Amino acid sequence: MAHADAARDEAAFSMRVLRHLASRAGSSANLAVSPLSLHAALALLGAGARGATLDDIVAFLGPAGAHAHAALASHVALRVLADSGGLGPDSGGGGFGPNSCFFGFGSGLNSGGGAMVRFANSVWVDVDLRLNDAYSRVVTEHYRAQARPAPFRRNPEEARGQINKWVAAATAGRMNDVVSPGSINSATAAVVANALYFKCAWKHKFRSWDTRDGDFFLPATGGTAGVPFMSSAKVRVQFMSSSREQYVVRRSGYKVLRLPYAHGSDRNRFSMYIYLPDDRGGLPSMLHKLSSDPALLESSGTMAREVPLRRFQVPRFTVEHSTDATAMLRDLGLRLPFDAAAADFSDMMETAPDRRLFVSEVHHKCFVEVDEEGTEAFAATTFGCTATSAAPAREPEEFVADHPFMFLIKEDTSGVVVFAGQVVNPSLSPRYSMH
């Protein structure tokens, strides 16, 4: 299927983004990002682009092509992350809006026993401007996006508040102020936004009484920091632990752990993948290897059976990351959408002949928390647009994540990477600071 090729591109995009952020943040930073949120917002943007601008966006997303990436974005919005909260868009479950999932919180499971997911797209346009009918129809029917008016020119702060309120609703009230003061001004013509919320219990929960403090090794100094581990543990951290057999494979230079989430009767299958380098300071080289050969990510997903482990420990962690993604996307090769003189988004909006729409700034925020019960994660991406004048491996004996590692949260059926990040020091984890 077309979207399967695009899903491989999205996984490769995930590694490019993560490696870029890691190279800029240094060796001591925890990171979290939602490649899927960025992909969805870029797809919405691409639906309104023409000519060389569209070609630039498509080439940036990967070789699968425009049709495949549009198909993936639509497949995610309409099937993979649709109605995963157990209530459909017309169920009247809450006041969030007609094109979203709504669900209750607490158990980490929806009514079908699977992940609680909220995935929402929107295009905000100034009240004095108008989206093209064809663009409005495409984003509504294929991407479940909401077209909304906003008083960008007349009252920028009110418009900013409306977008932030929408993001907060889409993330169950967990994320506020994704659009910071001053980001919206009277020249803003449109904002393309995506918001994503994920909460799910593990298929096999960790027992809290097995969690104990341990040592997590820090690569920069060779020292340790205290954090709580899910099993054993240098900084002191809490490690989660289990005597169950686990999905683990050994690759050249690293191991991969798959922790499946509960799915109940849902068709979607979510899992967390932890990539643990053999060397304590091996995270940068492993990121380079995986980003250079994204097929390694796909091969790591083939874990058909669980294996016994002599020792098994994974730290609890909470990671949040906020970035001005404008520079990141430019550095990774996306150029024309940011060019005020060359960008062509004439398929998106009806503007005066002497005015041209271009992307002026991109913001991305992400939060991931992992504990004995499961995972809660959420993210938001906004694109601000301004109108201006013109062979089988041997089984490992243990999996002890006591040094920096990479993680992915994937939907296994489609292969899309929903969240990605790295943990270099679990003791730095914030606690609900984005609330």
PDB file of N, CA and C in Angstrom, residues 1 51 56 60 99 121 157 169 192 201 213-214 251 271 273 310 349 377 390 400 430:
ATOM      1  N   MET A   1       0.843  -1.192   0.000  1.00  0.00           N
ATOM      2  CA  MET A   1       0.000   0.000   0.000  1.00  0.00           C
ATOM      3  C   MET A   1       0.883   1.248   0.000  1.00  0.00           C
ATOM      4  N   GLY A  51       3.539  23.730  -7.145  1.00  0.00           N
ATOM      5  CA  GLY A  51       4.804  23.840  -7.854  1.00  0.00           C
ATOM      6  C   GLY A  51       6.017  23.435  -7.059  1.00  0.00           C
ATOM      7  N   ASP A  56       9.271  20.678  -2.820  1.00  0.00           N
ATOM      8  CA  ASP A  56      10.229  20.787  -1.717  1.00  0.00           C
ATOM      9  C   ASP A  56       9.711  20.062  -0.474  1.00  0.00           C
ATOM     10  N   PHE A  60      11.280  16.612   1.069  1.00  0.00           N
ATOM     11  CA  PHE A  60      11.714  16.649   2.461  1.00  0.00           C
ATOM     12  C   PHE A  60      11.140  15.467   3.238  1.00  0.00           C
ATOM     13  N   ASN A  99     -14.435  16.770  15.041  1.00  0.00           N
ATOM     14  CA  ASN A  99     -13.484  15.910  14.354  1.00  0.00           C
ATOM     15  C   ASN A  99     -12.410  15.415  15.293  1.00  0.00           C
ATOM     16  N   ASN A 121      -6.324  17.837  13.902  1.00  0.00           N
ATOM     17  CA  ASN A 121      -5.724  18.787  12.982  1.00  0.00           C
ATOM     18  C   ASN A 121      -6.625  20.008  12.855  1.00  0.00           C
ATOM     19  N   GLU A 157      -3.595  38.650  20.133  1.00  0.00           N
ATOM     20  CA  GLU A 157      -3.548  37.939  21.414  1.00  0.00           C
ATOM     21  C   GLU A 157      -4.784  37.068  21.616  1.00  0.00           C
ATOM     22  N   ALA A 169      -7.386  21.567  24.892  1.00  0.00           N
ATOM     23  CA  ALA A 169      -8.502  20.624  24.827  1.00  0.00           C
ATOM     24  C   ALA A 169      -8.085  19.327  24.144  1.00  0.00           C
ATOM     25  N   VAL A 192      -1.432  26.511  10.797  1.00  0.00           N
ATOM     26  CA  VAL A 192      -1.734  25.085  10.620  1.00  0.00           C
ATOM     27  C   VAL A 192      -1.272  24.370  11.875  1.00  0.00           C
ATOM     28  N   ALA A 201      -1.921   1.770  29.148  1.00  0.00           N
ATOM     29  CA  ALA A 201      -1.286   0.893  30.131  1.00  0.00           C
ATOM     30  C   ALA A 201      -0.446  -0.150  29.404  1.00  0.00           C
ATOM     31  N   ASP A 213      15.697   2.112  43.738  1.00  0.00           N
ATOM     32  CA  ASP A 213      16.736   3.044  43.306  1.00  0.00           C
ATOM     33  C   ASP A 213      17.937   2.294  42.752  1.00  0.00           C
ATOM     34  N   GLY A 214      18.549   2.902  41.750  1.00  0.00           N
ATOM     35  CA  GLY A 214      19.748   2.314  41.172  1.00  0.00           C
ATOM     36  C   GLY A 214      20.597   3.385  40.527  1.00  0.00           C
ATOM     37  N   ARG A 251      21.377  -6.591  18.258  1.00  0.00           N
ATOM     38  CA  ARG A 251      21.899  -6.157  16.972  1.00  0.00           C
ATOM     39  C   ARG A 251      23.371  -5.799  17.147  1.00  0.00           C
ATOM     40  N   SER A 271       3.427  -0.071  20.751  1.00  0.00           N
ATOM     41  CA  SER A 271       4.551  -0.602  21.532  1.00  0.00           C
ATOM     42  C   SER A 271       5.576   0.497  21.739  1.00  0.00           C
ATOM     43  N   TYR A 273       9.643   0.995  22.012  1.00  0.00           N
ATOM     44  CA  TYR A 273      10.907   0.338  21.681  1.00  0.00           C
ATOM     45  C   TYR A 273      12.035   1.118  22.353  1.00  0.00           C
ATOM     46  N   ARG A 310      18.302 -12.822  32.313  1.00  0.00           N
ATOM     47  CA  ARG A 310      18.885 -12.987  33.642  1.00  0.00           C
ATOM     48  C   ARG A 310      18.627 -11.753  34.500  1.00  0.00           C
ATOM     49  N   MET A 349      -5.254  29.422   0.166  1.00  0.00           N
ATOM     50  CA  MET A 349      -6.018  30.596   0.570  1.00  0.00           C
ATOM     51  C   MET A 349      -6.190  31.575  -0.574  1.00  0.00           C
ATOM     52  N   ALA A 377       1.689  10.552  26.933  1.00  0.00           N
ATOM     53  CA  ALA A 377       2.509  11.388  26.058  1.00  0.00           C
ATOM     54  C   ALA A 377       1.609  12.319  25.266  1.00  0.00           C
ATOM     55  N   ALA A 390       4.513  40.285  -2.287  1.00  0.00           N
ATOM     56  CA  ALA A 390       5.003  39.174  -2.993  1.00  0.00           C
ATOM     57  C   ALA A 390       6.180  38.204  -2.588  1.00  0.00           C
ATOM     58  N   VAL A 400      19.608  -4.259  30.775  1.00  0.00           N
ATOM     59  CA  VAL A 400      19.700  -3.335  31.907  1.00  0.00           C
ATOM     60  C   VAL A 400      19.944  -1.937  31.341  1.00  0.00           C
ATOM     61  N   PRO A 430      11.371  16.241  34.460  1.00  0.00           N
ATOM     62  CA  PRO A 430      10.410  17.139  35.102  1.00  0.00           C
ATOM     63  C   PRO A 430       9.161  16.367  35.483  1.00  0.00           C
TER      64      PRO A 430
END
